[in-house]
XYZ file of C-alpha atoms in Angstrom:
588
model
C -42.107 -84.427 -17.670
C -44.588 -83.889 -20.961
C -48.225 -82.702 -19.956
C -49.840 -86.187 -19.683
C -47.105 -87.961 -21.716
C -43.834 -89.588 -20.214
C -41.802 -87.848 -22.655
C -38.639 -86.469 -20.676
C -38.956 -82.888 -22.664
C -41.648 -80.007 -23.422
C -42.838 -79.441 -26.717
C -42.667 -76.042 -27.874
C -46.318 -75.710 -28.382
C -46.500 -77.019 -24.495
C -44.265 -74.055 -23.417
C -46.145 -71.354 -25.683
C -49.776 -72.831 -24.901
C -52.005 -70.687 -22.461
C -51.954 -73.028 -19.675
C -47.981 -73.106 -19.989
C -46.152 -75.423 -17.913
C -44.838 -72.857 -15.550
C -46.522 -70.324 -13.917
C -43.959 -68.040 -13.260
C -41.221 -68.512 -15.874
C -40.962 -68.168 -19.764
C -44.782 -68.225 -21.621
C -46.109 -70.280 -18.063
C -47.616 -66.999 -16.716
C -51.358 -66.801 -16.385
C -53.570 -65.070 -18.462
C -54.266 -62.322 -15.588
C -50.698 -61.932 -15.510
C -50.198 -61.792 -18.864
C -52.456 -58.897 -19.142
C -51.577 -57.089 -16.171
C -49.239 -55.240 -18.092
C -50.113 -52.945 -21.019
C -49.217 -54.647 -24.252
C -45.824 -53.222 -25.825
C -46.468 -51.579 -29.920
C -43.702 -49.909 -31.629
C -43.738 -47.558 -34.285
C -41.566 -48.666 -37.180
C -39.005 -46.227 -38.134
C -40.504 -44.720 -41.341
C -43.851 -44.225 -39.862
C -45.096 -40.548 -39.096
C -45.973 -40.552 -34.995
C -49.135 -38.663 -35.667
C -51.038 -40.327 -38.932
C -49.119 -43.735 -37.604
C -48.876 -44.321 -41.611
C -45.544 -44.437 -43.825
C -44.435 -40.986 -44.660
C -43.680 -39.116 -47.468
C -42.291 -35.612 -46.261
C -40.319 -36.519 -43.168
C -39.468 -33.749 -40.552
C -38.595 -34.277 -37.262
C -38.663 -32.680 -33.823
C -35.350 -31.429 -32.059
C -35.702 -35.064 -29.691
C -35.705 -37.098 -32.635
C -39.805 -38.199 -33.011
C -40.557 -38.235 -36.724
C -43.517 -36.983 -38.389
C -44.610 -36.223 -41.876
C -45.123 -32.667 -42.573
C -48.440 -32.832 -43.848
C -50.143 -34.145 -40.752
C -47.652 -32.567 -38.138
C -48.350 -28.960 -39.386
C -52.524 -28.977 -38.968
C -51.917 -30.189 -35.134
C -49.456 -27.691 -34.223
C -52.060 -24.981 -35.875
C -54.127 -26.378 -33.444
C -52.877 -27.414 -30.571
C -49.000 -26.053 -30.659
C -47.416 -29.188 -28.846
C -45.626 -32.133 -29.675
C -48.074 -34.468 -29.741
C -46.064 -37.516 -28.195
C -44.372 -35.723 -25.104
C -46.916 -33.077 -25.009
C -43.661 -30.419 -24.747
C -44.242 -27.024 -26.383
C -43.487 -27.037 -30.424
C -43.593 -24.695 -33.066
C -43.321 -25.553 -36.786
C -40.099 -23.348 -36.945
C -38.446 -26.143 -34.930
C -39.145 -29.085 -37.370
C -35.728 -30.223 -39.196
C -36.249 -31.567 -42.632
C -34.920 -34.956 -43.152
C -33.211 -36.542 -46.404
C -33.403 -40.443 -46.629
C -31.148 -41.866 -49.099
C -32.939 -44.932 -51.488
C -31.275 -47.719 -53.280
C -33.039 -49.049 -56.508
C -35.725 -50.920 -54.883
C -36.738 -47.863 -52.828
C -35.523 -49.153 -49.592
C -33.891 -46.221 -47.354
C -30.499 -47.031 -46.909
C -27.270 -45.147 -45.571
C -25.727 -43.061 -48.127
C -21.969 -44.154 -47.276
C -22.198 -47.900 -46.560
C -25.782 -48.564 -48.477
C -26.664 -50.696 -45.464
C -30.814 -51.359 -45.501
C -32.388 -49.791 -42.703
C -34.646 -51.540 -40.500
C -36.527 -51.564 -37.243
C -33.037 -52.497 -35.310
C -31.083 -50.094 -36.813
C -29.643 -47.455 -35.092
C -30.339 -44.027 -37.087
C -29.164 -40.598 -36.161
C -29.597 -37.573 -38.425
C -27.426 -34.046 -38.409
C -29.299 -31.212 -37.400
C -28.000 -28.568 -39.769
C -28.283 -30.715 -42.835
C -30.781 -33.062 -41.800
C -29.070 -36.098 -43.665
C -29.907 -39.503 -42.128
C -27.127 -42.241 -41.362
C -26.459 -44.995 -39.717
C -24.858 -44.388 -36.141
C -22.014 -47.054 -36.830
C -21.024 -44.789 -39.888
C -21.050 -41.849 -37.747
C -19.166 -43.364 -35.050
C -16.549 -44.954 -37.209
C -15.852 -42.117 -39.951
C -16.538 -38.942 -37.749
C -16.088 -39.034 -34.363
C -13.561 -41.652 -33.955
C -11.658 -39.900 -36.632
C -12.936 -36.360 -35.336
C -13.784 -35.511 -39.158
C -16.812 -33.122 -37.957
C -17.677 -32.652 -41.793
C -20.987 -34.162 -43.154
C -20.114 -37.392 -45.206
C -22.347 -36.289 -47.920
C -22.671 -32.319 -48.232
C -19.177 -31.783 -46.905
C -20.856 -29.311 -44.209
C -19.478 -28.619 -40.748
C -21.312 -29.896 -37.618
C -20.838 -30.703 -33.996
C -21.721 -33.427 -31.700
C -24.641 -31.348 -30.098
C -25.970 -31.641 -34.103
C -26.193 -35.326 -33.717
C -30.032 -36.418 -33.458
C -31.157 -39.845 -32.557
C -34.002 -40.928 -34.686
C -34.099 -44.640 -33.415
C -32.126 -46.498 -30.693
C -32.602 -50.244 -30.618
C -31.173 -50.160 -27.035
C -34.266 -47.758 -25.969
C -37.379 -49.316 -27.772
C -39.789 -47.043 -24.986
C -38.664 -43.710 -27.214
C -41.102 -45.642 -29.949
C -43.769 -47.609 -27.681
C -46.983 -46.340 -28.878
C -48.516 -46.758 -25.439
C -46.606 -43.810 -24.293
C -47.712 -41.311 -26.853
C -49.539 -38.541 -24.837
C -52.517 -37.767 -27.534
C -52.984 -41.742 -27.714
C -53.340 -41.669 -24.448
C -55.741 -38.783 -24.209
C -57.810 -39.915 -27.040
C -57.203 -36.778 -29.374
C -58.196 -36.595 -32.675
C -55.171 -36.293 -35.358
C -57.531 -35.984 -38.474
C -56.599 -33.365 -40.954
C -59.322 -30.844 -42.024
C -59.829 -33.063 -45.237
C -59.856 -36.247 -43.567
C -62.624 -34.683 -41.265
C -64.526 -33.354 -44.126
C -64.555 -37.037 -45.489
C -65.567 -38.582 -42.269
C -68.695 -35.990 -42.145
C -69.782 -36.716 -45.302
C -72.444 -39.328 -45.372
C -72.112 -40.259 -49.413
C -68.813 -41.339 -48.547
C -69.861 -43.720 -45.156
C -73.015 -44.936 -46.911
C -73.562 -47.372 -49.815
C -75.239 -45.516 -52.015
C -75.365 -47.662 -54.692
C -77.417 -49.996 -52.474
C -80.147 -47.721 -51.407
C -81.794 -47.696 -54.678
C -84.205 -44.291 -54.854
C -83.460 -43.433 -51.370
C -80.136 -42.395 -52.100
C -81.430 -39.101 -53.329
C -82.741 -38.741 -49.281
C -79.224 -37.930 -48.473
C -78.600 -35.593 -50.899
C -80.210 -32.552 -48.841
C -78.391 -33.952 -45.910
C -75.254 -33.004 -47.507
C -76.088 -29.877 -48.733
C -77.126 -28.821 -44.832
C -73.632 -30.240 -44.164
C -71.823 -28.239 -46.857
C -71.611 -25.103 -44.629
C -69.917 -26.578 -41.481
C -67.202 -27.509 -43.843
C -64.716 -24.398 -43.846
C -62.832 -24.900 -47.534
C -60.943 -21.590 -46.483
C -59.528 -23.138 -43.762
C -58.105 -26.477 -46.222
C -56.700 -23.852 -48.590
C -54.741 -21.991 -45.476
C -53.716 -25.194 -44.542
C -52.370 -26.350 -47.997
C -50.586 -22.605 -47.846
C -48.997 -23.089 -44.602
C -47.619 -26.470 -45.452
C -46.281 -25.084 -48.659
C -44.883 -22.332 -46.909
C -43.232 -24.021 -43.975
C -41.367 -26.655 -46.662
C -39.920 -23.810 -48.690
C -38.825 -21.899 -45.584
C -37.250 -24.968 -44.617
C -35.822 -25.545 -47.774
C -34.455 -21.898 -47.789
C -33.000 -22.077 -44.376
C -30.778 -24.151 -46.024
C -26.984 -22.776 -46.656
C -27.441 -24.655 -50.250
C -29.462 -27.171 -52.439
C -28.943 -30.743 -50.854
C -27.441 -33.329 -53.068
C -30.002 -35.964 -54.268
C -29.320 -39.375 -52.397
C -31.257 -41.419 -54.538
C -29.139 -43.867 -56.648
C -30.322 -44.958 -60.256
C -28.877 -47.600 -61.925
C -26.750 -46.688 -64.915
C -27.717 -48.760 -68.068
C -27.178 -48.765 -71.537
C -29.875 -47.507 -72.563
C -28.528 -44.059 -71.087
C -27.798 -41.138 -73.666
C -24.177 -40.575 -74.680
C -22.818 -38.035 -72.448
C -21.903 -34.992 -73.915
C -18.116 -33.319 -74.048
C -18.516 -32.448 -70.286
C -20.086 -35.469 -69.182
C -17.521 -37.842 -70.868
C -17.128 -41.586 -70.196
C -14.090 -42.523 -67.516
C -11.662 -45.179 -68.391
C -13.064 -47.240 -65.297
C -16.279 -48.639 -64.693
C -18.940 -47.548 -62.085
C -17.836 -50.661 -59.942
C -21.454 -51.304 -59.345
C -21.135 -54.957 -60.443
C -18.274 -55.712 -58.421
C -20.159 -53.945 -55.047
C -23.421 -55.590 -55.832
C -21.747 -58.944 -56.152
C -19.860 -58.832 -52.690
C -22.572 -57.220 -50.677
C -26.213 -57.826 -50.341
C -26.704 -54.256 -49.347
C -26.627 -53.104 -53.156
C -28.776 -53.858 -56.015
C -27.301 -56.445 -57.972
C -26.042 -54.908 -61.276
C -24.472 -57.387 -63.853
C -23.239 -54.756 -66.211
C -19.921 -53.023 -66.154
C -20.817 -49.595 -67.289
C -18.291 -47.098 -67.612
C -18.359 -44.212 -65.075
C -18.991 -40.497 -66.627
C -17.099 -37.766 -65.337
C -18.499 -34.348 -64.146
C -17.432 -31.179 -66.405
C -14.776 -30.123 -63.609
C -13.339 -34.157 -63.350
C -13.302 -33.843 -67.278
C -11.690 -30.481 -67.998
C -9.053 -30.708 -64.683
C -7.456 -34.186 -66.212
C -3.399 -33.061 -66.877
C -2.528 -32.554 -70.521
C -6.146 -32.232 -71.839
C -6.681 -28.049 -71.889
C -3.276 -27.337 -73.544
C -3.419 -23.757 -74.797
C -2.246 -21.485 -72.512
C -4.509 -18.818 -70.733
C -4.506 -15.063 -70.032
C -5.279 -12.580 -67.121
C -4.569 -9.046 -66.805
C -3.861 -7.417 -63.102
C -4.547 -4.060 -62.704
C -2.777 -2.494 -59.592
C -2.193 0.412 -57.685
C 1.096 0.748 -56.493
C 2.097 3.305 -53.958
C 5.101 6.000 -54.725
C 6.977 8.592 -52.862
C 4.301 11.511 -53.794
C 1.172 9.613 -54.610
C -0.201 6.085 -55.876
C 0.052 5.178 -59.560
C -2.042 2.539 -61.534
C -0.126 0.009 -63.218
C -0.786 -3.693 -65.249
C 0.302 -6.809 -64.720
C -0.261 -9.503 -67.717
C 0.110 -13.377 -66.509
C 0.262 -15.976 -68.965
C -1.053 -19.309 -67.442
C -0.003 -23.089 -67.604
C -3.509 -25.185 -67.605
C -1.499 -28.307 -69.386
C 0.633 -29.212 -66.106
C -1.727 -26.973 -63.596
C -5.549 -27.352 -64.614
C -6.943 -27.299 -61.229
C -4.851 -24.043 -59.917
C -5.600 -22.602 -63.378
C -9.327 -23.285 -63.413
C -9.406 -21.940 -59.903
C -7.911 -18.681 -60.541
C -9.714 -18.209 -63.349
C -13.092 -18.514 -61.828
C -11.985 -16.364 -58.652
C -10.807 -13.274 -61.240
C -14.069 -14.170 -62.869
C -16.033 -13.723 -60.181
C -14.484 -10.534 -58.837
C -12.913 -12.145 -55.754
C -9.823 -10.698 -56.406
C -11.287 -7.501 -56.742
C -10.291 -4.353 -54.144
C -7.891 -6.730 -52.143
C -4.458 -6.305 -51.017
C -0.960 -7.979 -51.149
C -0.376 -8.653 -47.434
C 3.299 -9.802 -48.323
C 6.213 -8.230 -49.855
C 9.731 -9.680 -49.596
C 12.333 -7.945 -51.901
C 14.395 -10.348 -53.922
C 12.057 -13.098 -52.906
C 8.407 -12.786 -53.708
C 5.432 -10.746 -53.689
C 1.756 -12.692 -52.344
C -1.878 -11.994 -52.523
C -5.100 -13.300 -52.819
C -6.746 -13.324 -49.481
C -9.999 -11.058 -49.222
C -9.171 -10.553 -45.546
C -5.277 -9.095 -46.193
C -4.230 -11.239 -43.048
C -2.612 -14.000 -44.581
C -4.601 -16.331 -42.881
C -8.120 -16.070 -45.355
C -9.103 -17.083 -48.749
C -11.498 -20.144 -50.107
C -11.060 -21.863 -53.206
C -13.966 -21.656 -56.135
C -14.398 -25.286 -55.833
C -17.774 -26.608 -53.779
C -17.923 -25.282 -50.476
C -14.763 -23.635 -50.722
C -12.685 -26.414 -49.791
C -8.942 -26.933 -50.799
C -7.598 -28.804 -53.646
C -4.334 -30.831 -54.075
C -0.952 -29.896 -55.497
C -0.085 -30.450 -58.829
C 3.651 -30.936 -59.191
C 4.432 -32.863 -61.900
C 5.784 -31.482 -65.013
C 8.109 -29.387 -66.245
C 7.752 -25.837 -64.351
C 10.295 -24.779 -62.060
C 11.096 -21.767 -59.869
C 14.339 -21.222 -62.028
C 13.465 -17.447 -63.227
C 11.844 -14.303 -62.081
C 8.140 -13.717 -62.797
C 7.099 -17.493 -61.655
C 3.516 -17.351 -60.694
C 2.687 -20.351 -58.127
C 0.028 -20.854 -55.295
C 0.828 -20.185 -51.453
C -0.130 -22.726 -48.851
C -0.517 -24.003 -45.460
C 1.145 -27.414 -45.905
C 0.745 -30.415 -48.242
C -2.531 -30.290 -50.432
C -4.033 -26.959 -48.702
C -4.525 -24.778 -51.610
C -7.274 -21.990 -51.689
C -7.247 -18.622 -53.416
C -3.766 -17.175 -52.205
C -0.767 -16.933 -54.777
C 2.558 -15.483 -54.984
C 4.925 -14.111 -57.755
C 8.867 -14.351 -57.397
C 11.205 -11.877 -57.978
C 14.383 -14.303 -58.377
C 14.719 -18.114 -58.876
C 13.860 -20.141 -56.184
C 14.972 -23.516 -56.437
C 14.310 -24.049 -52.479
C 10.813 -23.958 -53.451
C 10.713 -27.012 -55.881
C 7.593 -29.454 -55.367
C 6.174 -27.584 -52.448
C 4.286 -25.172 -54.314
C 2.241 -25.514 -57.570
C 3.587 -23.971 -60.135
C 0.283 -22.516 -62.652
C 2.000 -19.466 -64.632
C 4.176 -16.790 -65.042
C 4.491 -13.287 -65.712
C 4.573 -12.131 -69.357
C 8.238 -10.487 -69.098
C 8.493 -9.841 -73.182
C 5.818 -7.003 -72.372
C 7.881 -3.625 -71.232
C 5.149 -2.906 -68.511
C 4.528 -6.035 -66.852
C 8.588 -5.908 -66.321
C 8.223 -2.287 -65.134
C 5.659 -3.371 -62.696
C 7.309 -6.212 -61.387
C 10.291 -3.657 -60.742
C 8.118 -1.394 -59.202
C 6.380 -3.912 -56.727
C 9.766 -4.700 -55.569
C 10.732 -1.270 -54.721
C 7.738 -0.654 -52.400
C 8.509 0.001 -48.880
C 7.627 -3.044 -46.552
C 7.992 -3.958 -43.109
C 11.090 -5.825 -42.311
C 9.900 -8.198 -39.567
C 6.324 -9.248 -41.082
C 7.279 -7.944 -44.633
C 3.788 -6.333 -44.921
C 4.332 -3.018 -47.145
C 4.174 -0.051 -45.110
C 1.214 1.411 -47.821
C -1.305 -0.851 -49.431
C -0.709 -2.295 -52.297
C -4.366 -2.668 -54.078
C -5.299 -5.303 -56.412
C -8.090 -3.304 -58.439
C -9.016 -5.751 -61.001
C -8.411 -9.273 -62.078
C -10.051 -9.506 -65.618
C -9.669 -12.814 -68.003
C -8.323 -11.967 -71.296
C -8.518 -15.478 -72.563
C -9.709 -18.472 -70.996
C -8.400 -21.834 -72.606
C -10.965 -24.249 -70.704
C -13.871 -22.341 -72.338
C -12.352 -22.402 -75.708
C -11.542 -26.235 -75.749
C -15.666 -26.579 -74.822
C -16.467 -24.732 -77.700
C -13.767 -26.355 -79.876
C -15.356 -29.787 -79.037
C -19.198 -28.576 -79.268
C -18.242 -27.246 -82.851
C -16.308 -30.421 -83.784
C -19.507 -32.468 -82.343
C -21.469 -30.291 -84.187
C -19.950 -30.727 -87.605
C -19.558 -34.623 -87.027
C -23.618 -34.367 -86.504
C -24.033 -32.033 -89.828
C -21.633 -34.553 -91.551
C -23.853 -37.842 -90.459
C -27.325 -35.665 -91.354
C -25.493 -35.261 -94.690
C -25.059 -38.483 -95.982
C -22.372 -39.180 -98.599
C -20.413 -36.420 -100.582
C -20.982 -35.636 -104.196
C -17.893 -37.732 -104.741
C -19.399 -40.581 -103.043
C -22.735 -40.763 -104.725
C -23.033 -43.832 -106.504
C -25.849 -45.929 -108.150
C -27.331 -49.376 -106.989
C -24.569 -50.712 -110.200
C -21.626 -49.183 -108.540
C -21.705 -46.333 -111.127
C -20.771 -42.684 -109.899
C -23.298 -39.745 -110.020
C -21.745 -36.329 -111.075
C -22.685 -32.959 -109.321
C -25.225 -32.410 -112.036
C -26.902 -35.736 -111.857
C -25.622 -37.131 -114.742
C -24.335 -41.008 -114.487
C -20.802 -41.751 -115.533
C -20.648 -44.381 -118.465
C -23.951 -43.687 -119.602
C -22.945 -41.979 -122.578
C -20.497 -44.126 -123.914
C -17.383 -43.788 -121.311
C -17.659 -47.113 -119.541
C -18.099 -47.872 -116.033
C -16.861 -51.144 -114.790
C -15.628 -53.649 -117.054
C -16.643 -52.718 -120.112
C -14.598 -49.497 -120.113
C -11.456 -51.488 -120.231
C -12.687 -53.303 -122.953
C -13.713 -50.251 -124.978
C -10.455 -48.584 -124.161
C -8.669 -51.501 -125.384
C -10.307 -51.715 -128.669
C -9.186 -48.009 -129.235
C -5.969 -48.758 -128.712
C -6.274 -51.483 -131.150
C -7.564 -49.293 -133.811
C -4.858 -46.821 -133.160
C -2.387 -49.642 -133.648
C -3.701 -50.745 -137.171
C -3.934 -47.392 -138.419
C -0.375 -46.818 -137.479
C 0.626 -49.776 -139.352
C -1.368 -49.132 -142.485
C 0.450 -45.824 -142.529
C 4.075 -47.212 -142.398
C 3.232 -49.842 -144.942
C 1.855 -47.548 -147.738
C -1.913 -47.835 -146.795
C -4.731 -50.633 -146.742
C -5.490 -52.454 -149.703
C -9.115 -51.689 -151.048
C -11.641 -54.098 -150.839
C -13.457 -55.388 -153.387
C -17.097 -54.212 -153.813
C -20.042 -56.576 -153.884
C -22.192 -56.262 -157.025
C -26.059 -56.005 -156.352
C -27.969 -58.635 -157.598
C -30.826 -57.410 -159.893
C -34.333 -58.189 -157.723
C -36.724 -60.360 -159.782
C -36.132 -63.476 -162.007
C -37.890 -66.717 -161.179
C -37.620 -68.938 -158.486
C -36.441 -67.719 -154.919
C -33.331 -66.725 -155.716
C -30.572 -67.510 -153.351
C -31.820 -65.324 -150.429
C -28.548 -63.278 -150.261
C -30.826 -59.958 -150.121
C -32.088 -61.199 -146.937
């Protein structure tokens, strides 16, 4: 069966050779047949369709063709068409793309961290520009009907999904099908064209010797053909387009690059404290080949909101003053209502209420529901009871906070209104009586300061306002003129922590106190610089010996006084100097 052999099989080299075994199957086609069709060359997903080089600032057309902004803008300025399909294309139609990258600089899916390859089905969202693997969008968005961006949490529709690369449709990135390549159009930018026309760049002048000077007049003659203003205007148009694309987005896109957390990172401040759990990167990289290996179990870093909104962290109460315009039979009356907030048990609700009040969100709003002997509800800018957003990112809802001793057991309880479980936004209500049936259904985050006579009178006046018996809406508007923050416990908490941190730093910089300064021998140094034990006052073992000698002397004197005095010692006679010999040397 083999070629020129008695082998019963065909080797790989024989099967893949030019004179293949068969003329119609596998690689056994003739050279004439193999050259009849154009060769297939696929453009990698991370390459610009104009420059055919890796892109740095990716954008895409509405059809999903990826370009680099620095190469597609000169083409659009000159031709105004899509270079791949020859269809009309404007710079305003370009969509800026955001690729997530891992620690190795590889483009990955921002949710699953799978590395993108030329065989990955890639899609982008038109309104955000974030790039995902289609499998992620299909499992987490389409099948679950969760039409929110998994990174920025912005709403999108099925029409906003743009296919950038489909492994089942390889013809979409076939270079032989690109119109500008078929027509042989020049895609060089003005700067590249200038480099091509510059003879000094195309000739090795170092090998010409004295003849290199002949090229200088030629370069001077060709210099006027290059238009530097056009190049400058091209750069300006690029910057303007980039700024226009970024400004058209509702908000700044979050950074999708993931940097490793190491022990060399600076110590976080009080607003970025360490959590009790780790980042999980060590475990994730151990079980996944899509993540960069991490060998250290670093503690996760908490954001300011996560740190502050931990239950029982901020214990001091907060106070807000509401200025109300209440209708009366003859006219309207302005009254005030003082609210006391309890961040110890409902930190999210208190933080949300304080943030909205400080930003003026509640100013000029109305109370859309007022039921005597039950409650009064407000906080909706639309005045319909169906609107309102929270102060958190994108106005998203926040969860209920039902743990704690606060109950609906009295008049004047302040709580959050919701549309169900974990749907709190900006609406709140104040009770007129105990409402035990609302227990564990609404978050209680404060109360009316009933100790103030004005607040008590205001709450009574609100209850007496005439309302519609069916809808509960006041016949005349009850307007919340202003919500003024009197005491913000979160700011006070951060200020105290910052002051405590500064005191610790000053203590570290100051070194030992006056009482702690000692010499290398262990003797204490006084404030005036003198050393203890230097003037006869012992320090260390010697001072105990001296004190013992003093006690012994005192005891001897006391005994002598008791016994009638001590006997006088006989005086020694002085020997006269002189005489023969050396003497007895006593005088020495």
